mmCIF file of C-alpha atoms and ligand atoms in Angstrom:
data_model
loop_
_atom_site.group_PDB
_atom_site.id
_atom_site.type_symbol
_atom_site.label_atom_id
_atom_site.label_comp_id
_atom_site.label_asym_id
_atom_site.label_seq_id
_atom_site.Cartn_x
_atom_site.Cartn_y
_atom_site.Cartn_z
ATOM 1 C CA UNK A 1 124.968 104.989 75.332
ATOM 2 C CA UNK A 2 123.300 107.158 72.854
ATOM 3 C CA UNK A 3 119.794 105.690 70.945
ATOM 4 C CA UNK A 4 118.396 107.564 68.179
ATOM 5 C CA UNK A 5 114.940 106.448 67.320
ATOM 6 C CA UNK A 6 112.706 107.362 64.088
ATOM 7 C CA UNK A 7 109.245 107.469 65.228
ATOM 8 C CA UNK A 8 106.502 109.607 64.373
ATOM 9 C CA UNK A 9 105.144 109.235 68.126
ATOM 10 C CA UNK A 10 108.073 110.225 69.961
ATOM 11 C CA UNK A 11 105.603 110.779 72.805
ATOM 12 C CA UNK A 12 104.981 106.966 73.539
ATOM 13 C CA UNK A 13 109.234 106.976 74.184
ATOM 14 C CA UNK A 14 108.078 109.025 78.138
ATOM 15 C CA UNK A 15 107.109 105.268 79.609
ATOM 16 C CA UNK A 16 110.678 104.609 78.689
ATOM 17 C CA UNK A 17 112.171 107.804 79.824
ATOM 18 C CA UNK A 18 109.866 108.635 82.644
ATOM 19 C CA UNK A 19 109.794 105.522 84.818
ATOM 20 C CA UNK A 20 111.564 102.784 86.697
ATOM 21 C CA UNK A 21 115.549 101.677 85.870
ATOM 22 C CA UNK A 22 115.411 103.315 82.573
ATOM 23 C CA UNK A 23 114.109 106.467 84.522
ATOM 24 C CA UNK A 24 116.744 106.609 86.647
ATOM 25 C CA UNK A 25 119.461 105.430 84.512
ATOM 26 C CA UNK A 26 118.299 108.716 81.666
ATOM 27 C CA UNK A 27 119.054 111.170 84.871
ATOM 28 C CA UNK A 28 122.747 109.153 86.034
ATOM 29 C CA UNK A 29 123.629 110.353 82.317
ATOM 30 C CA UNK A 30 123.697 106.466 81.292
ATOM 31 C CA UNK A 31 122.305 106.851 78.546
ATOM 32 C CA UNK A 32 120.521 109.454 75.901
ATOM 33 C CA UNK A 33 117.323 108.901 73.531
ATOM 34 C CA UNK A 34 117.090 111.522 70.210
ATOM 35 C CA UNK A 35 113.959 111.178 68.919
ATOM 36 C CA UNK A 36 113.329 112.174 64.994
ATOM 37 C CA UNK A 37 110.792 112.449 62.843
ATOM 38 C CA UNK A 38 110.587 111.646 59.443
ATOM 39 C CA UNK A 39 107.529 114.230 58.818
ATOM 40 C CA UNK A 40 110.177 116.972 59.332
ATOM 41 C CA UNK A 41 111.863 115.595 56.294
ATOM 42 C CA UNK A 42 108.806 115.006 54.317
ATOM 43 C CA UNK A 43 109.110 117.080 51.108
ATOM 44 C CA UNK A 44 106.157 117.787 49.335
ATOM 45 C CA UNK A 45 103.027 120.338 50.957
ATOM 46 C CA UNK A 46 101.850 117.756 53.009
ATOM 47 C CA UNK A 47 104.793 116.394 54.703
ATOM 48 C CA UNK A 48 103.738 112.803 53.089
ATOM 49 C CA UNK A 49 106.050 110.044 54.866
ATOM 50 C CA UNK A 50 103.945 107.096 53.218
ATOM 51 C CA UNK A 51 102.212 106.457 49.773
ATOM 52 C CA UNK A 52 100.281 103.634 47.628
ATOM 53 C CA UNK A 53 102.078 100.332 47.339
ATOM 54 C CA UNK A 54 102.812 99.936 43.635
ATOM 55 C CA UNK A 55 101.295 96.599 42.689
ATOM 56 C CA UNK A 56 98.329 97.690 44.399
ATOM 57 C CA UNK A 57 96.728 95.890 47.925
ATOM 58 C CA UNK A 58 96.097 97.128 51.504
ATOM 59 C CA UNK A 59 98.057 99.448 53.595
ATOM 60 C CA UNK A 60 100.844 102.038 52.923
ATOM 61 C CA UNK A 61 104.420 101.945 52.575
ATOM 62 C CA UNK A 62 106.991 104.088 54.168
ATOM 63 C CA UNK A 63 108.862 106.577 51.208
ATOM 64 C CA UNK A 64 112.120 105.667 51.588
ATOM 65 C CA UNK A 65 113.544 109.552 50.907
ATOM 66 C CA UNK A 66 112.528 111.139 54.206
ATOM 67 C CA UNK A 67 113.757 108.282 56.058
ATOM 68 C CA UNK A 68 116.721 108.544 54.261
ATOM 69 C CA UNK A 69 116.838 112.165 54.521
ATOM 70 C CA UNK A 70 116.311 111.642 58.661
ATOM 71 C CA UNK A 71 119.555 108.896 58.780
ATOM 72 C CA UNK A 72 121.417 111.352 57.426
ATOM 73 C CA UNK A 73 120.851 113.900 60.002
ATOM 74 C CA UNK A 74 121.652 111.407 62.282
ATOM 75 C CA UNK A 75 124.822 110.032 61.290
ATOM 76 C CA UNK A 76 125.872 113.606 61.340
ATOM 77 C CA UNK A 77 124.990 114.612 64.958
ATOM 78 C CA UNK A 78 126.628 110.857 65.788
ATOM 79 C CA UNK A 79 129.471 111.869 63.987
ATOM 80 C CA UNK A 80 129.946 114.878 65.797
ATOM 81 C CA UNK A 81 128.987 113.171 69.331
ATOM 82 C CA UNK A 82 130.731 109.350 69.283
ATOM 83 C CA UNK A 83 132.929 110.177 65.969
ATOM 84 C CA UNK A 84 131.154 107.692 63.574
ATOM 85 C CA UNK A 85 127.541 106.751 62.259
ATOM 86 C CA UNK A 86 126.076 103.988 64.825
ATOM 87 C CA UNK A 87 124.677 100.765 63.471
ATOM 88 C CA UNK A 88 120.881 101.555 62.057
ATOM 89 C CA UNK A 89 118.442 98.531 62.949
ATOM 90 C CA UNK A 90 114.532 98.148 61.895
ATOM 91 C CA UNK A 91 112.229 96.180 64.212
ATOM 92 C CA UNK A 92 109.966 94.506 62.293
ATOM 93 C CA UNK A 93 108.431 90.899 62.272
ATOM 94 C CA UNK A 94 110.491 89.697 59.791
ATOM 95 C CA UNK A 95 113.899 90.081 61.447
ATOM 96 C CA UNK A 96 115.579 87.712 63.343
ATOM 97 C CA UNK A 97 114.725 87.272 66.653
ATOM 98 C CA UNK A 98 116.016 88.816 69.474
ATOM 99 C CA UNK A 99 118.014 86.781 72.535
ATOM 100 C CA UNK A 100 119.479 88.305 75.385
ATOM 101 C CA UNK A 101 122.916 87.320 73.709
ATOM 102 C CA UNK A 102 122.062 90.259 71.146
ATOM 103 C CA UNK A 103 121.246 92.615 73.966
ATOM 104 C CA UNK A 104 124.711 91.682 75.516
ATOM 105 C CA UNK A 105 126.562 92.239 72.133
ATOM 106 C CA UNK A 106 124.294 95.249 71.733
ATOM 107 C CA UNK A 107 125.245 97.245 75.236
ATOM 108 C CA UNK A 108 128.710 97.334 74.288
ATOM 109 C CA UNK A 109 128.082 99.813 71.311
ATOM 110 C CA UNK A 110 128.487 103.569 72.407
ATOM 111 C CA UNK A 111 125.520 104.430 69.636
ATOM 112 C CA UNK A 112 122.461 102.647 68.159
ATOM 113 C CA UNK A 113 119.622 103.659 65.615
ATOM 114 C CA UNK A 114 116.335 102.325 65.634
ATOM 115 C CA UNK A 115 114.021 102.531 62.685
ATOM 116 C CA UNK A 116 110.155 102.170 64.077
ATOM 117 C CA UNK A 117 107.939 102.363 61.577
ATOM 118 C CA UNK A 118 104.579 102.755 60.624
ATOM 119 C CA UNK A 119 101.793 101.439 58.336
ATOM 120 C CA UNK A 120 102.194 98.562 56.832
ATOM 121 C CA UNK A 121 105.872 98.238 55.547
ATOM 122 C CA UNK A 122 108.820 100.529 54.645
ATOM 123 C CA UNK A 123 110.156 100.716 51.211
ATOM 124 C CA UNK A 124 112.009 97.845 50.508
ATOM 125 C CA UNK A 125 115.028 99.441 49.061
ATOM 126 C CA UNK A 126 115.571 101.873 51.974
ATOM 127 C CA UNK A 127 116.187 98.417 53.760
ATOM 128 C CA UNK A 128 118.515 97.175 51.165
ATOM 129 C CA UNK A 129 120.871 99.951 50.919
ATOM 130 C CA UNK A 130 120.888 101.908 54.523
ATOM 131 C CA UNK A 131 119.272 99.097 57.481
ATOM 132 C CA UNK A 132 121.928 97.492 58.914
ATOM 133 C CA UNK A 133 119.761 94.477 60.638
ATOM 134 C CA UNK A 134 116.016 93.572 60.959
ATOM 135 C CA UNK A 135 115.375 92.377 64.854
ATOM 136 C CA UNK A 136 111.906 90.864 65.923
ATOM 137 C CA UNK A 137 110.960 91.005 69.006
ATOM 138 C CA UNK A 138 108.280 87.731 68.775
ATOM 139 C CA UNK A 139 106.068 85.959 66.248
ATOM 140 C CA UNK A 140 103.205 88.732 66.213
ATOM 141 C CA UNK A 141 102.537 92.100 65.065
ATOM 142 C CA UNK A 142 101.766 95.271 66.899
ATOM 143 C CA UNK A 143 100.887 99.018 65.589
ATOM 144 C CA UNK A 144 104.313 99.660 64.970
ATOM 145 C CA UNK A 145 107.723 99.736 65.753
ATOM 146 C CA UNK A 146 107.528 101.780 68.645
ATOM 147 C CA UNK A 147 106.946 99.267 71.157
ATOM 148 C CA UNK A 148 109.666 96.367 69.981
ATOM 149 C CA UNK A 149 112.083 99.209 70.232
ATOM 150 C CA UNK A 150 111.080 100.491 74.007
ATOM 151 C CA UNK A 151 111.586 97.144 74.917
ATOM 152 C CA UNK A 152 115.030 96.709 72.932
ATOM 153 C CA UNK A 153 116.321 99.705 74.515
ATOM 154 C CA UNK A 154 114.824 98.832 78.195
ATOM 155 C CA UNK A 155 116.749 95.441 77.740
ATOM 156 C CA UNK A 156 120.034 97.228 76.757
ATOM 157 C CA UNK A 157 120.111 100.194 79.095
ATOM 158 C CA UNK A 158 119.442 98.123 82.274
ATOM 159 C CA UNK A 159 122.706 96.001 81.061
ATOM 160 C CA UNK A 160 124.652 99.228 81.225
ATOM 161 C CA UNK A 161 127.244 99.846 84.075
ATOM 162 C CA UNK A 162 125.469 101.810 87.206
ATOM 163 C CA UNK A 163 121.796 100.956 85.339
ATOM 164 C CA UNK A 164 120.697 98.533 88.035
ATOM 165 C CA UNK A 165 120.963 99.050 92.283
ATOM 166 C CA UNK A 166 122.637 95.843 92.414
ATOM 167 C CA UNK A 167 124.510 94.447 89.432
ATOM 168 C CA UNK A 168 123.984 90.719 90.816
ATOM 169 C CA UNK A 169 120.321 91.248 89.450
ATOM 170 C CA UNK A 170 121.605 91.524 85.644
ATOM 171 C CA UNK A 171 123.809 88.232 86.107
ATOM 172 C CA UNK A 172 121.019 85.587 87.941
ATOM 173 C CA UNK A 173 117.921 86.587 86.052
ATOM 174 C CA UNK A 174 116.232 84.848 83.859
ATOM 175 C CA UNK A 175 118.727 84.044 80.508
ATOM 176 C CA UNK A 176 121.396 85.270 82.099
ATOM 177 C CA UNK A 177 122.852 81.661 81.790
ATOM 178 C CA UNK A 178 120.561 80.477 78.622
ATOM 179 C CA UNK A 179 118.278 78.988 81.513
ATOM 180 C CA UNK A 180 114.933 80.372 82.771
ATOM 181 C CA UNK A 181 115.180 81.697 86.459
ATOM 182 C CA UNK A 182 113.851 79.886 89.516
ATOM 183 C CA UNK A 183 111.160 80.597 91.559
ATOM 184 C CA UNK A 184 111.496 82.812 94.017
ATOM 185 C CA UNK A 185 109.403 83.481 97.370
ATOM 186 C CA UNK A 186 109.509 85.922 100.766
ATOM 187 C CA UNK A 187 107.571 86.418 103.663
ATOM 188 C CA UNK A 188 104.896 85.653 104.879
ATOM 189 C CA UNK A 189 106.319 81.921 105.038
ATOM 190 C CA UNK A 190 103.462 80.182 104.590
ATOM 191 C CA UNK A 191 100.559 81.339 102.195
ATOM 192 C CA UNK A 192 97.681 79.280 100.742
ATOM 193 C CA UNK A 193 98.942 76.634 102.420
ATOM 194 C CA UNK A 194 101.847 76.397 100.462
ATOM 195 C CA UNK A 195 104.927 76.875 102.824
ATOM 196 C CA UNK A 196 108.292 78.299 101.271
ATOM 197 C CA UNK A 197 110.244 74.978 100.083
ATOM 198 C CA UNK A 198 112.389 74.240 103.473
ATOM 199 C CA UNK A 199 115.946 74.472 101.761
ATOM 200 C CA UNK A 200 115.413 78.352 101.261
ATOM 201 C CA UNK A 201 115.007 79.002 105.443
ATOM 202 C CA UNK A 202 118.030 76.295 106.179
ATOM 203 C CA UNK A 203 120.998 78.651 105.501
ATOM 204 C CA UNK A 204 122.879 76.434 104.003
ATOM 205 C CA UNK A 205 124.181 78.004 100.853
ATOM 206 C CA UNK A 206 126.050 75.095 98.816
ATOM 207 C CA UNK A 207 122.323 73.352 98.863
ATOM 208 C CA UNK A 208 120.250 76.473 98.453
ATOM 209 C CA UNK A 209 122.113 77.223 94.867
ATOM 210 C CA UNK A 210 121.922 73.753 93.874
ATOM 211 C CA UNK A 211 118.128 73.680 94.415
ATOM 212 C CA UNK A 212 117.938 76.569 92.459
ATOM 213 C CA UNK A 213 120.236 75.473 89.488
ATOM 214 C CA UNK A 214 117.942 72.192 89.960
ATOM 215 C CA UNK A 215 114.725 74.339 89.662
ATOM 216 C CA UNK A 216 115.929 76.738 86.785
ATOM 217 C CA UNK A 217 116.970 73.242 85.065
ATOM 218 C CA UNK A 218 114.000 71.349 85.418
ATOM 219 C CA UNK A 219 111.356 74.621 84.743
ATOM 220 C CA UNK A 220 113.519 74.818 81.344
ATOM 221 C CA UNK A 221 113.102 71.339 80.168
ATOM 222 C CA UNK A 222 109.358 71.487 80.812
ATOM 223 C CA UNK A 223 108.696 74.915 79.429
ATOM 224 C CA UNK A 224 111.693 75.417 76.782
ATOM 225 C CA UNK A 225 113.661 72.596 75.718
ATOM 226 C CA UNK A 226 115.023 74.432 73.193
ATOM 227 C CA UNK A 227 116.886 76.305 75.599
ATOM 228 C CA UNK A 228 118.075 73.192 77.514
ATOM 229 C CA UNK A 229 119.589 71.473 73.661
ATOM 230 C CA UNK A 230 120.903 74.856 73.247
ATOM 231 C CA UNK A 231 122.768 74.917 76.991
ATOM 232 C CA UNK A 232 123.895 71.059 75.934
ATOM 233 C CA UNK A 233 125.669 71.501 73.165
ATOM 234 C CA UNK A 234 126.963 75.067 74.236
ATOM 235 C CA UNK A 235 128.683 72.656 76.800
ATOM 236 C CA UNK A 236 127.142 74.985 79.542
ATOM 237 C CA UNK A 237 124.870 71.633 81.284
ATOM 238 C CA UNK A 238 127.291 69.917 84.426
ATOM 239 C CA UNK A 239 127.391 65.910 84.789
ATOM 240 C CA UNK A 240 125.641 66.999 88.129
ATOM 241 C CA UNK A 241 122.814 68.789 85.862
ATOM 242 C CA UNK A 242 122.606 65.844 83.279
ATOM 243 C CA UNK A 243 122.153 63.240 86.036
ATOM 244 C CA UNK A 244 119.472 65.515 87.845
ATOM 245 C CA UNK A 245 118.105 65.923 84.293
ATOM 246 C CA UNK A 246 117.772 62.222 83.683
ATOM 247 C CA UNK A 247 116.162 61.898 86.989
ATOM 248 C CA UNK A 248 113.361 64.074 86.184
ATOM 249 C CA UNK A 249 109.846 62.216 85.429
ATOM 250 C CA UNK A 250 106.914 63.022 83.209
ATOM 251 C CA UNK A 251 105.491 64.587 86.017
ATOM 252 C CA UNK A 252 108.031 67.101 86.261
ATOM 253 C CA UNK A 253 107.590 67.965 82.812
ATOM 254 C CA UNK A 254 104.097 69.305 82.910
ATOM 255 C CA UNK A 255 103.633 73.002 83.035
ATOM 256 C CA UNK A 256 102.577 74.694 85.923
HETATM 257 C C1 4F9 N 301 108.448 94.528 65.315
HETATM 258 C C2 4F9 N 301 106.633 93.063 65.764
HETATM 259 C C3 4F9 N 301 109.288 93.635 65.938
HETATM 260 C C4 4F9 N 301 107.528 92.189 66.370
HETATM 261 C C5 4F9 N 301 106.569 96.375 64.008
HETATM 262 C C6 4F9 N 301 104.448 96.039 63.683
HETATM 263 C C7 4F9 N 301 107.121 94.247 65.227
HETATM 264 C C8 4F9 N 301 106.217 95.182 64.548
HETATM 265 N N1 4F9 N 301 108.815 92.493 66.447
HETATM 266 N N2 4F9 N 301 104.909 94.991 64.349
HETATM 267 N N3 4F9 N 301 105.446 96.887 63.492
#
């Protein structure tokens, strides 16, 4: 999969491209990251790529030409790579929140663009007319784009074929199912006192998923209902998980 990312710190992108899954999945040829800046496009003696907000207040906005002027560049070289412009997205606060859903839906593209900006906003109509989609990546803000995009592109390059040593890992994590995972344990087994819950050692695998279904359930009730309504009415919850559900006491409910 091919990422093209507008940044003016392209350097930050080398804890993406360096490291770990993402790392290794950059040198398998899984995936490629064209960084480009919108300085280079900047057209007056100073390379500006922000200005005054008219109406006055704080901060700067992000002109709307160079960034405009960088898109285009890119939907060329996409052209000429994966035959047609990719789908151009901004992270910002106000988008729409990202689930792992989107990630899924978002791994099957062959090209993305990410718009990370800078200072305090970008030029609204730059939005309007050539930003496909605004994604957040949580309810607070950070020094720019940069980061919510790593982790977009993290998230969608460890769902891609070959990304991860053993695909398994991408289907029983956490969300793979709209639940949160279990917990998990290994040796030594016993540590603060606390020995590994006996079902784990017994072998028995029938039991040892349905204490785990049973722990993912009940750690999602107490910590994101939300997520639990949402598995309901997705029809995704078992009579067996309903009745272990309705079992489940106050006490199980507080937050560890
Ligand atoms: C983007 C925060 C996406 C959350 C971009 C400052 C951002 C952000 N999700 N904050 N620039």
């Amino acid at each position: 999969m091919r990422f093209d990312l507008i940044t003016i710190f392209p350097q930050m992108l080398e804890a993406l491209t360096g490291s770990g899954i993402t790392g290794r999945a950059l040198e398998r040829g899984l995936w490629s990251l064209h960084c480009w800046n919108p300085r280079d496009q900047g057209s007056d003696a100073y390379r500006s790529i922000d200005d005054r907000p008219y109406g006055g207040g704080p901060g700067m906005v992000m002109l709307a030409e160079p960034l405009l002027a960088t898109l285009r560049l890119i939907s060329d070289a996409q052209r000429a790579q994966v035959g047609e412009p990719a789908r151009v997205i901004h992270l910002s606060p106000r988008g729409r929140p990202l689930t792992h859903e989107k990630v899924r839906q978002l791994s099957n593209l062959p090209a993305l663009t990410l718009l990370a900006s800078r200072y305090e906003a970008v030029d609204q109509r730059l939005l309007d007319h050539h930003v496909d989609e605004e994604i957040s990546i949580g309810d607070f803000v950070v020094s720019g784009g940069e980061l919510p995009a790593m982790m977009l592109i993290d998230a969608i390059v460890r769902l891609q074929p070959g990304a991860l040593n053993d695909e398994r890992s991408a289907l029983e994590e956490s969300f793979a199912d709209g639940l949160l995972d279990c917990p998990h344990y290994t040796r030594p087994e016993e540590f603060e006192q606390e020995r590994v819950p006996a079902v784990l050692l017994s072998g028995h695998h029938a039991n040892i998923a349905r204490w785990r279904r049973e722990q993912s359930l009940a750690t999602t009730l107490a910590r994101r209902p939300d997520l639990i309504a949402v598995a309901r009415v997705q029809g995704r919850l078992t009579a067996a998980d309903e009745r272990f559900l309705a079992g489940l006491t106050a006490n199980d409910l507080k937050i560890g």
